[in-house]
Amino acid sequence: MQPDNPYSAPQVELLEQRPDLSLPGWSVRQLQVLGWLALVSVLANALVVGLVLASSLLETTEAQVLVLYTEWLSLLLVLLGCYLLLRFKAFAEARFGARRLQVPIWSLVVVTLALEVADLLFGQGLFTGLDWQTIGYVGLLCTMGACTTWLGLRLLKIEYPYPTLKVMAWLDIVGGLMLASVLLMLLAIVPLLGAGVTLMLVFFKGAGELREHAA
């Protein structure tokens, strides 16, 4: 029959084509390590939130000790989070052919580092009054929320992603909007921690795919 015959049977492929999983420079062990690091990041960030809340309930000396620990732990977690973001960018580009992730991710890394520097320089004095340091810090938080939302929107544009990657995109959008709103800033930690969990699942899913592909 002619190809344009309306009565001909539809031409479809009987077997679904498997995605190309040849990812140079990536290994199962590397993705598993990134997955575990993402889990450590989520748990440690939750611990920092708990320590900050506990420090507000303790006596002055004990509170100062807790604040000191949280400052150093927060710095390490910021560096770890930036590293995981950059590795996720490289993986998403290699696995899904993701585009236009470079600007939102690098913007998020720069703003996150700027926030940490401001926190180390001004510390508790940031919220003792409404001065230029406090306004600037809140402005950086809003910018961080905008960059996180931007990243989530870019992730939604990825074709044929993992289901967990879609969930991560929506959690980034919700958490970013809450962070940028100022009023819901404190509650933004919940969806953002959830995004960290889905990042862990994305790395583990990639490791599982590579293992099956190599078998």
JSON list of C-alpha atoms in Angstrom, two decimals:
[
{"chain": "A", "resi": 1, "resn": "MET", "atom": "CA", "xyz": [0.00, 0.00, 0.00]},
{"chain": "A", "resi": 2, "resn": "GLN", "atom": "CA", "xyz": [1.04, 3.61, -0.52]},
{"chain": "A", "resi": 3, "resn": "PRO", "atom": "CA", "xyz": [2.35, 5.43, 2.57]},
{"chain": "A", "resi": 4, "resn": "ASP", "atom": "CA", "xyz": [-0.45, 8.00, 2.33]},
{"chain": "A", "resi": 5, "resn": "ASN", "atom": "CA", "xyz": [-3.21, 5.39, 2.14]},
{"chain": "A", "resi": 6, "resn": "PRO", "atom": "CA", "xyz": [-5.66, 6.23, 4.97]},
{"chain": "A", "resi": 7, "resn": "TYR", "atom": "CA", "xyz": [-6.66, 2.56, 5.21]},
{"chain": "A", "resi": 8, "resn": "SER", "atom": "CA", "xyz": [-3.14, 1.22, 5.73]},
{"chain": "A", "resi": 9, "resn": "ALA", "atom": "CA", "xyz": [-2.04, -0.08, 9.11]},
{"chain": "A", "resi": 10, "resn": "PRO", "atom": "CA", "xyz": [-0.07, 2.42, 11.25]},
{"chain": "A", "resi": 11, "resn": "GLN", "atom": "CA", "xyz": [3.67, 1.95, 11.10]},
{"chain": "A", "resi": 12, "resn": "VAL", "atom": "CA", "xyz": [5.02, 1.62, 14.64]},
{"chain": "A", "resi": 13, "resn": "GLU", "atom": "CA", "xyz": [8.13, 0.16, 16.18]},
{"chain": "A", "resi": 14, "resn": "LEU", "atom": "CA", "xyz": [7.46, -3.09, 18.00]},
{"chain": "A", "resi": 15, "resn": "LEU", "atom": "CA", "xyz": [10.35, -2.65, 20.42]},
{"chain": "A", "resi": 16, "resn": "GLU", "atom": "CA", "xyz": [11.02, 0.46, 22.44]},
{"chain": "A", "resi": 17, "resn": "GLN", "atom": "CA", "xyz": [14.47, 1.85, 21.81]},
{"chain": "A", "resi": 18, "resn": "ARG", "atom": "CA", "xyz": [16.67, 1.85, 24.86]},
{"chain": "A", "resi": 19, "resn": "PRO", "atom": "CA", "xyz": [18.29, 5.17, 25.72]},
{"chain": "A", "resi": 20, "resn": "ASP", "atom": "CA", "xyz": [21.96, 5.58, 24.97]},
{"chain": "A", "resi": 21, "resn": "LEU", "atom": "CA", "xyz": [23.68, 4.98, 28.30]},
{"chain": "A", "resi": 22, "resn": "SER", "atom": "CA", "xyz": [27.24, 5.31, 27.11]},
{"chain": "A", "resi": 23, "resn": "LEU", "atom": "CA", "xyz": [28.35, 7.99, 29.56]},
{"chain": "A", "resi": 24, "resn": "PRO", "atom": "CA", "xyz": [32.10, 8.62, 29.20]},
{"chain": "A", "resi": 25, "resn": "GLY", "atom": "CA", "xyz": [33.69, 9.60, 32.49]},
{"chain": "A", "resi": 26, "resn": "TRP", "atom": "CA", "xyz": [30.86, 8.20, 34.60]},
{"chain": "A", "resi": 27, "resn": "SER", "atom": "CA", "xyz": [30.81, 4.94, 36.54]},
{"chain": "A", "resi": 28, "resn": "VAL", "atom": "CA", "xyz": [28.45, 3.10, 38.84]},
{"chain": "A", "resi": 29, "resn": "ARG", "atom": "CA", "xyz": [30.73, 3.68, 41.83]},
{"chain": "A", "resi": 30, "resn": "GLN", "atom": "CA", "xyz": [31.00, 7.41, 41.13]},
{"chain": "A", "resi": 31, "resn": "LEU", "atom": "CA", "xyz": [27.21, 7.86, 40.96]},
{"chain": "A", "resi": 32, "resn": "GLN", "atom": "CA", "xyz": [26.73, 5.80, 44.10]},
{"chain": "A", "resi": 33, "resn": "VAL", "atom": "CA", "xyz": [29.21, 7.97, 45.98]},
{"chain": "A", "resi": 34, "resn": "LEU", "atom": "CA", "xyz": [27.37, 11.10, 44.81]},
{"chain": "A", "resi": 35, "resn": "GLY", "atom": "CA", "xyz": [24.10, 9.56, 45.98]},
{"chain": "A", "resi": 36, "resn": "TRP", "atom": "CA", "xyz": [25.47, 8.88, 49.44]},
{"chain": "A", "resi": 37, "resn": "LEU", "atom": "CA", "xyz": [26.95, 12.37, 49.62]},
{"chain": "A", "resi": 38, "resn": "ALA", "atom": "CA", "xyz": [23.54, 13.82, 48.75]},
{"chain": "A", "resi": 39, "resn": "LEU", "atom": "CA", "xyz": [22.01, 11.80, 51.60]},
{"chain": "A", "resi": 40, "resn": "VAL", "atom": "CA", "xyz": [24.70, 13.04, 54.00]},
{"chain": "A", "resi": 41, "resn": "SER", "atom": "CA", "xyz": [23.96, 16.60, 52.88]},
{"chain": "A", "resi": 42, "resn": "VAL", "atom": "CA", "xyz": [20.24, 16.23, 53.60]},
{"chain": "A", "resi": 43, "resn": "LEU", "atom": "CA", "xyz": [20.75, 14.67, 57.03]},
{"chain": "A", "resi": 44, "resn": "ALA", "atom": "CA", "xyz": [23.45, 17.15, 58.04]},
{"chain": "A", "resi": 45, "resn": "ASN", "atom": "CA", "xyz": [21.35, 20.14, 56.93]},
{"chain": "A", "resi": 46, "resn": "ALA", "atom": "CA", "xyz": [18.46, 18.81, 58.99]},
{"chain": "A", "resi": 47, "resn": "LEU", "atom": "CA", "xyz": [20.88, 18.50, 61.93]},
{"chain": "A", "resi": 48, "resn": "VAL", "atom": "CA", "xyz": [21.98, 22.12, 61.48]},
{"chain": "A", "resi": 49, "resn": "VAL", "atom": "CA", "xyz": [18.37, 23.27, 61.60]},
{"chain": "A", "resi": 50, "resn": "GLY", "atom": "CA", "xyz": [17.89, 21.29, 64.81]},
{"chain": "A", "resi": 51, "resn": "LEU", "atom": "CA", "xyz": [21.04, 22.76, 66.37]},
{"chain": "A", "resi": 52, "resn": "VAL", "atom": "CA", "xyz": [19.96, 26.30, 65.51]},
{"chain": "A", "resi": 53, "resn": "LEU", "atom": "CA", "xyz": [16.60, 25.72, 67.16]},
{"chain": "A", "resi": 54, "resn": "ALA", "atom": "CA", "xyz": [18.26, 24.13, 70.18]},
{"chain": "A", "resi": 55, "resn": "SER", "atom": "CA", "xyz": [20.71, 27.02, 70.58]},
{"chain": "A", "resi": 56, "resn": "SER", "atom": "CA", "xyz": [17.79, 29.43, 71.02]},
{"chain": "A", "resi": 57, "resn": "LEU", "atom": "CA", "xyz": [16.57, 27.38, 74.01]},
{"chain": "A", "resi": 58, "resn": "LEU", "atom": "CA", "xyz": [19.88, 26.97, 75.86]},
{"chain": "A", "resi": 59, "resn": "GLU", "atom": "CA", "xyz": [21.90, 29.22, 78.15]},
{"chain": "A", "resi": 60, "resn": "THR", "atom": "CA", "xyz": [24.28, 31.75, 76.64]},
{"chain": "A", "resi": 61, "resn": "THR", "atom": "CA", "xyz": [27.53, 29.73, 76.93]},
{"chain": "A", "resi": 62, "resn": "GLU", "atom": "CA", "xyz": [26.03, 26.52, 75.59]},
{"chain": "A", "resi": 63, "resn": "ALA", "atom": "CA", "xyz": [24.32, 28.43, 72.81]},
{"chain": "A", "resi": 64, "resn": "GLN", "atom": "CA", "xyz": [27.64, 29.98, 71.73]},
{"chain": "A", "resi": 65, "resn": "VAL", "atom": "CA", "xyz": [29.24, 26.54, 71.49]},
{"chain": "A", "resi": 66, "resn": "LEU", "atom": "CA", "xyz": [26.36, 25.25, 69.36]},
{"chain": "A", "resi": 67, "resn": "VAL", "atom": "CA", "xyz": [26.49, 28.30, 67.11]},
{"chain": "A", "resi": 68, "resn": "LEU", "atom": "CA", "xyz": [30.22, 27.77, 66.59]},
{"chain": "A", "resi": 69, "resn": "TYR", "atom": "CA", "xyz": [29.65, 24.15, 65.57]},
{"chain": "A", "resi": 70, "resn": "THR", "atom": "CA", "xyz": [26.80, 25.08, 63.23]},
{"chain": "A", "resi": 71, "resn": "GLU", "atom": "CA", "xyz": [28.89, 27.77, 61.53]},
{"chain": "A", "resi": 72, "resn": "TRP", "atom": "CA", "xyz": [31.67, 25.35, 60.60]},
{"chain": "A", "resi": 73, "resn": "LEU", "atom": "CA", "xyz": [29.24, 22.58, 59.70]},
{"chain": "A", "resi": 74, "resn": "SER", "atom": "CA", "xyz": [27.21, 24.99, 57.59]},
{"chain": "A", "resi": 75, "resn": "LEU", "atom": "CA", "xyz": [30.34, 26.04, 55.68]},
{"chain": "A", "resi": 76, "resn": "LEU", "atom": "CA", "xyz": [31.21, 22.43, 54.89]},
{"chain": "A", "resi": 77, "resn": "LEU", "atom": "CA", "xyz": [27.64, 21.73, 53.80]},
{"chain": "A", "resi": 78, "resn": "VAL", "atom": "CA", "xyz": [27.59, 24.76, 51.50]},
{"chain": "A", "resi": 79, "resn": "LEU", "atom": "CA", "xyz": [30.75, 23.54, 49.77]},
{"chain": "A", "resi": 80, "resn": "LEU", "atom": "CA", "xyz": [29.33, 20.02, 49.52]},
{"chain": "A", "resi": 81, "resn": "GLY", "atom": "CA", "xyz": [26.03, 21.33, 48.14]},
{"chain": "A", "resi": 82, "resn": "CYS", "atom": "CA", "xyz": [27.80, 23.39, 45.47]},
{"chain": "A", "resi": 83, "resn": "TYR", "atom": "CA", "xyz": [29.88, 20.37, 44.47]},
{"chain": "A", "resi": 84, "resn": "LEU", "atom": "CA", "xyz": [26.78, 18.18, 44.20]},
{"chain": "A", "resi": 85, "resn": "LEU", "atom": "CA", "xyz": [25.01, 20.81, 42.08]},
{"chain": "A", "resi": 86, "resn": "LEU", "atom": "CA", "xyz": [27.89, 20.98, 39.63]},
{"chain": "A", "resi": 87, "resn": "ARG", "atom": "CA", "xyz": [28.15, 17.18, 39.40]},
{"chain": "A", "resi": 88, "resn": "PHE", "atom": "CA", "xyz": [24.39, 16.97, 38.87]},
{"chain": "A", "resi": 89, "resn": "LYS", "atom": "CA", "xyz": [24.69, 19.48, 36.03]},
{"chain": "A", "resi": 90, "resn": "ALA", "atom": "CA", "xyz": [27.35, 17.35, 34.35]},
{"chain": "A", "resi": 91, "resn": "PHE", "atom": "CA", "xyz": [25.29, 14.18, 34.80]},
{"chain": "A", "resi": 92, "resn": "ALA", "atom": "CA", "xyz": [22.05, 15.73, 33.52]},
{"chain": "A", "resi": 93, "resn": "GLU", "atom": "CA", "xyz": [23.84, 17.04, 30.44]},
{"chain": "A", "resi": 94, "resn": "ALA", "atom": "CA", "xyz": [25.46, 13.66, 29.74]},
{"chain": "A", "resi": 95, "resn": "ARG", "atom": "CA", "xyz": [22.42, 11.46, 30.48]},
{"chain": "A", "resi": 96, "resn": "PHE", "atom": "CA", "xyz": [19.49, 13.57, 29.26]},
{"chain": "A", "resi": 97, "resn": "GLY", "atom": "CA", "xyz": [21.15, 16.08, 26.98]},
{"chain": "A", "resi": 98, "resn": "ALA", "atom": "CA", "xyz": [19.92, 18.80, 29.32]},
{"chain": "A", "resi": 99, "resn": "ARG", "atom": "CA", "xyz": [20.45, 22.33, 28.07]},
{"chain": "A", "resi": 100, "resn": "ARG", "atom": "CA", "xyz": [20.65, 25.77, 29.64]},
{"chain": "A", "resi": 101, "resn": "LEU", "atom": "CA", "xyz": [21.44, 24.49, 33.12]},
{"chain": "A", "resi": 102, "resn": "GLN", "atom": "CA", "xyz": [24.79, 26.26, 33.31]},
{"chain": "A", "resi": 103, "resn": "VAL", "atom": "CA", "xyz": [23.57, 29.79, 34.08]},
{"chain": "A", "resi": 104, "resn": "PRO", "atom": "CA", "xyz": [20.97, 28.96, 36.79]},
{"chain": "A", "resi": 105, "resn": "ILE", "atom": "CA", "xyz": [23.27, 26.45, 38.51]},
{"chain": "A", "resi": 106, "resn": "TRP", "atom": "CA", "xyz": [26.34, 28.70, 38.50]},
{"chain": "A", "resi": 107, "resn": "SER", "atom": "CA", "xyz": [24.17, 31.63, 39.64]},
{"chain": "A", "resi": 108, "resn": "LEU", "atom": "CA", "xyz": [22.88, 29.50, 42.49]},
{"chain": "A", "resi": 109, "resn": "VAL", "atom": "CA", "xyz": [26.42, 28.48, 43.45]},
{"chain": "A", "resi": 110, "resn": "VAL", "atom": "CA", "xyz": [27.65, 32.10, 43.48]},
{"chain": "A", "resi": 111, "resn": "VAL", "atom": "CA", "xyz": [24.69, 33.36, 45.53]},
{"chain": "A", "resi": 112, "resn": "THR", "atom": "CA", "xyz": [24.99, 30.46, 47.98]},
{"chain": "A", "resi": 113, "resn": "LEU", "atom": "CA", "xyz": [28.68, 31.20, 48.55]},
{"chain": "A", "resi": 114, "resn": "ALA", "atom": "CA", "xyz": [27.93, 34.91, 48.94]},
{"chain": "A", "resi": 115, "resn": "LEU", "atom": "CA", "xyz": [25.32, 34.09, 51.59]},
{"chain": "A", "resi": 116, "resn": "GLU", "atom": "CA", "xyz": [27.79, 31.95, 53.50]},
{"chain": "A", "resi": 117, "resn": "VAL", "atom": "CA", "xyz": [30.44, 34.70, 53.41]},
{"chain": "A", "resi": 118, "resn": "ALA", "atom": "CA", "xyz": [27.90, 37.24, 54.68]},
{"chain": "A", "resi": 119, "resn": "ASP", "atom": "CA", "xyz": [26.86, 34.86, 57.45]},
{"chain": "A", "resi": 120, "resn": "LEU", "atom": "CA", "xyz": [30.48, 34.34, 58.54]},
{"chain": "A", "resi": 121, "resn": "LEU", "atom": "CA", "xyz": [31.24, 38.08, 58.48]},
{"chain": "A", "resi": 122, "resn": "PHE", "atom": "CA", "xyz": [28.16, 39.41, 60.26]},
{"chain": "A", "resi": 123, "resn": "GLY", "atom": "CA", "xyz": [26.85, 36.35, 62.14]},
{"chain": "A", "resi": 124, "resn": "GLN", "atom": "CA", "xyz": [24.13, 37.00, 64.68]},
{"chain": "A", "resi": 125, "resn": "GLY", "atom": "CA", "xyz": [24.32, 40.73, 64.04]},
{"chain": "A", "resi": 126, "resn": "LEU", "atom": "CA", "xyz": [22.40, 40.25, 60.81]},
{"chain": "A", "resi": 127, "resn": "PHE", "atom": "CA", "xyz": [19.03, 40.23, 62.52]},
{"chain": "A", "resi": 128, "resn": "THR", "atom": "CA", "xyz": [19.59, 42.59, 65.44]},
{"chain": "A", "resi": 129, "resn": "GLY", "atom": "CA", "xyz": [18.18, 45.50, 63.45]},
{"chain": "A", "resi": 130, "resn": "LEU", "atom": "CA", "xyz": [17.04, 46.67, 60.07]},
{"chain": "A", "resi": 131, "resn": "ASP", "atom": "CA", "xyz": [20.33, 47.93, 58.64]},
{"chain": "A", "resi": 132, "resn": "TRP", "atom": "CA", "xyz": [22.00, 47.56, 55.23]},
{"chain": "A", "resi": 133, "resn": "GLN", "atom": "CA", "xyz": [23.59, 44.22, 56.20]},
{"chain": "A", "resi": 134, "resn": "THR", "atom": "CA", "xyz": [20.21, 42.70, 57.02]},
{"chain": "A", "resi": 135, "resn": "ILE", "atom": "CA", "xyz": [18.56, 44.11, 53.91]},
{"chain": "A", "resi": 136, "resn": "GLY", "atom": "CA", "xyz": [21.42, 42.84, 51.74]},
{"chain": "A", "resi": 137, "resn": "TYR", "atom": "CA", "xyz": [21.27, 39.39, 53.35]},
{"chain": "A", "resi": 138, "resn": "VAL", "atom": "CA", "xyz": [17.53, 39.12, 52.80]},
{"chain": "A", "resi": 139, "resn": "GLY", "atom": "CA", "xyz": [18.06, 40.29, 49.21]},
{"chain": "A", "resi": 140, "resn": "LEU", "atom": "CA", "xyz": [20.58, 37.47, 48.70]},
{"chain": "A", "resi": 141, "resn": "LEU", "atom": "CA", "xyz": [18.09, 34.98, 50.11]},
{"chain": "A", "resi": 142, "resn": "CYS", "atom": "CA", "xyz": [15.44, 36.22, 47.68]},
{"chain": "A", "resi": 143, "resn": "THR", "atom": "CA", "xyz": [17.93, 35.95, 44.84]},
{"chain": "A", "resi": 144, "resn": "MET", "atom": "CA", "xyz": [18.76, 32.41, 45.93]},
{"chain": "A", "resi": 145, "resn": "GLY", "atom": "CA", "xyz": [15.06, 31.58, 45.83]},
{"chain": "A", "resi": 146, "resn": "ALA", "atom": "CA", "xyz": [14.73, 33.06, 42.34]},
{"chain": "A", "resi": 147, "resn": "CYS", "atom": "CA", "xyz": [17.73, 31.03, 41.10]},
{"chain": "A", "resi": 148, "resn": "THR", "atom": "CA", "xyz": [16.32, 27.85, 42.65]},
{"chain": "A", "resi": 149, "resn": "THR", "atom": "CA", "xyz": [12.98, 28.44, 40.94]},
{"chain": "A", "resi": 150, "resn": "TRP", "atom": "CA", "xyz": [14.78, 29.13, 37.66]},
{"chain": "A", "resi": 151, "resn": "LEU", "atom": "CA", "xyz": [16.65, 25.84, 37.99]},
{"chain": "A", "resi": 152, "resn": "GLY", "atom": "CA", "xyz": [13.40, 23.97, 38.66]},
{"chain": "A", "resi": 153, "resn": "LEU", "atom": "CA", "xyz": [11.83, 25.47, 35.54]},
{"chain": "A", "resi": 154, "resn": "ARG", "atom": "CA", "xyz": [14.83, 24.44, 33.46]},
{"chain": "A", "resi": 155, "resn": "LEU", "atom": "CA", "xyz": [14.63, 20.89, 34.84]},
{"chain": "A", "resi": 156, "resn": "LEU", "atom": "CA", "xyz": [11.00, 20.67, 33.70]},
{"chain": "A", "resi": 157, "resn": "LYS", "atom": "CA", "xyz": [12.22, 21.23, 30.14]},
{"chain": "A", "resi": 158, "resn": "ILE", "atom": "CA", "xyz": [14.33, 18.05, 30.18]},
{"chain": "A", "resi": 159, "resn": "GLU", "atom": "CA", "xyz": [12.96, 15.41, 27.82]},
{"chain": "A", "resi": 160, "resn": "TYR", "atom": "CA", "xyz": [12.32, 11.86, 29.08]},
{"chain": "A", "resi": 161, "resn": "PRO", "atom": "CA", "xyz": [13.63, 12.44, 32.63]},
{"chain": "A", "resi": 162, "resn": "TYR", "atom": "CA", "xyz": [13.45, 10.11, 35.61]},
{"chain": "A", "resi": 163, "resn": "PRO", "atom": "CA", "xyz": [10.17, 10.55, 37.56]},
{"chain": "A", "resi": 164, "resn": "THR", "atom": "CA", "xyz": [12.26, 11.59, 40.57]},
{"chain": "A", "resi": 165, "resn": "LEU", "atom": "CA", "xyz": [13.84, 14.34, 38.46]},
{"chain": "A", "resi": 166, "resn": "LYS", "atom": "CA", "xyz": [10.39, 15.77, 37.75]},
{"chain": "A", "resi": 167, "resn": "VAL", "atom": "CA", "xyz": [9.63, 15.71, 41.48]},
{"chain": "A", "resi": 168, "resn": "MET", "atom": "CA", "xyz": [12.95, 17.44, 42.15]},
{"chain": "A", "resi": 169, "resn": "ALA", "atom": "CA", "xyz": [12.05, 20.15, 39.65]},
{"chain": "A", "resi": 170, "resn": "TRP", "atom": "CA", "xyz": [8.72, 20.88, 41.33]},
{"chain": "A", "resi": 171, "resn": "LEU", "atom": "CA", "xyz": [10.28, 20.86, 44.81]},
{"chain": "A", "resi": 172, "resn": "ASP", "atom": "CA", "xyz": [12.88, 23.36, 43.62]},
{"chain": "A", "resi": 173, "resn": "ILE", "atom": "CA", "xyz": [10.14, 25.57, 42.19]},
{"chain": "A", "resi": 174, "resn": "VAL", "atom": "CA", "xyz": [8.03, 25.46, 45.35]},
{"chain": "A", "resi": 175, "resn": "GLY", "atom": "CA", "xyz": [11.01, 25.90, 47.69]},
{"chain": "A", "resi": 176, "resn": "GLY", "atom": "CA", "xyz": [12.46, 28.69, 45.57]},
{"chain": "A", "resi": 177, "resn": "LEU", "atom": "CA", "xyz": [9.19, 30.61, 45.50]},
{"chain": "A", "resi": 178, "resn": "MET", "atom": "CA", "xyz": [8.78, 30.23, 49.26]},
{"chain": "A", "resi": 179, "resn": "LEU", "atom": "CA", "xyz": [12.34, 31.45, 49.79]},
{"chain": "A", "resi": 180, "resn": "ALA", "atom": "CA", "xyz": [11.86, 34.43, 47.50]},
{"chain": "A", "resi": 181, "resn": "SER", "atom": "CA", "xyz": [8.57, 35.38, 49.18]},
{"chain": "A", "resi": 182, "resn": "VAL", "atom": "CA", "xyz": [10.33, 36.33, 52.48]},
{"chain": "A", "resi": 183, "resn": "LEU", "atom": "CA", "xyz": [7.14, 35.54, 54.43]},
{"chain": "A", "resi": 184, "resn": "LEU", "atom": "CA", "xyz": [7.49, 31.77, 53.86]},
{"chain": "A", "resi": 185, "resn": "MET", "atom": "CA", "xyz": [11.27, 31.82, 53.98]},
{"chain": "A", "resi": 186, "resn": "LEU", "atom": "CA", "xyz": [11.56, 29.67, 57.11]},
{"chain": "A", "resi": 187, "resn": "LEU", "atom": "CA", "xyz": [9.22, 26.99, 55.72]},
{"chain": "A", "resi": 188, "resn": "ALA", "atom": "CA", "xyz": [11.21, 26.73, 52.48]},
{"chain": "A", "resi": 189, "resn": "ILE", "atom": "CA", "xyz": [13.63, 24.33, 54.20]},
{"chain": "A", "resi": 190, "resn": "VAL", "atom": "CA", "xyz": [11.03, 21.53, 53.91]},
{"chain": "A", "resi": 191, "resn": "PRO", "atom": "CA", "xyz": [10.71, 21.35, 50.09]},
{"chain": "A", "resi": 192, "resn": "LEU", "atom": "CA", "xyz": [14.40, 22.14, 49.66]},
{"chain": "A", "resi": 193, "resn": "LEU", "atom": "CA", "xyz": [15.36, 19.19, 51.86]},
{"chain": "A", "resi": 194, "resn": "GLY", "atom": "CA", "xyz": [12.95, 17.11, 49.80]},
{"chain": "A", "resi": 195, "resn": "ALA", "atom": "CA", "xyz": [14.77, 18.25, 46.65]},
{"chain": "A", "resi": 196, "resn": "GLY", "atom": "CA", "xyz": [17.98, 16.99, 48.24]},
{"chain": "A", "resi": 197, "resn": "VAL", "atom": "CA", "xyz": [16.40, 13.57, 48.76]},
{"chain": "A", "resi": 198, "resn": "THR", "atom": "CA", "xyz": [15.29, 13.40, 45.13]},
{"chain": "A", "resi": 199, "resn": "LEU", "atom": "CA", "xyz": [18.80, 14.42, 44.03]},
{"chain": "A", "resi": 200, "resn": "MET", "atom": "CA", "xyz": [20.09, 11.40, 45.92]},
{"chain": "A", "resi": 201, "resn": "LEU", "atom": "CA", "xyz": [17.54, 9.19, 44.14]},
{"chain": "A", "resi": 202, "resn": "VAL", "atom": "CA", "xyz": [18.56, 10.59, 40.74]},
{"chain": "A", "resi": 203, "resn": "PHE", "atom": "CA", "xyz": [22.19, 9.61, 41.34]},
{"chain": "A", "resi": 204, "resn": "PHE", "atom": "CA", "xyz": [21.23, 6.14, 42.54]},
{"chain": "A", "resi": 205, "resn": "LYS", "atom": "CA", "xyz": [18.89, 5.68, 39.58]},
{"chain": "A", "resi": 206, "resn": "GLY", "atom": "CA", "xyz": [21.71, 6.61, 37.22]},
{"chain": "A", "resi": 207, "resn": "ALA", "atom": "CA", "xyz": [24.00, 4.10, 38.94]},
{"chain": "A", "resi": 208, "resn": "GLY", "atom": "CA", "xyz": [21.37, 1.38, 38.57]},
{"chain": "A", "resi": 209, "resn": "GLU", "atom": "CA", "xyz": [20.94, 2.12, 34.88]},
{"chain": "A", "resi": 210, "resn": "LEU", "atom": "CA", "xyz": [24.66, 1.97, 34.24]},
{"chain": "A", "resi": 211, "resn": "ARG", "atom": "CA", "xyz": [24.89, -1.35, 36.10]},
{"chain": "A", "resi": 212, "resn": "GLU", "atom": "CA", "xyz": [22.06, -2.84, 34.02]},
{"chain": "A", "resi": 213, "resn": "HIS", "atom": "CA", "xyz": [23.56, -1.50, 30.80]},
{"chain": "A", "resi": 214, "resn": "ALA", "atom": "CA", "xyz": [26.93, -3.06, 31.60]},
{"chain": "A", "resi": 215, "resn": "ALA", "atom": "CA", "xyz": [25.36, -6.45, 32.47]}
]
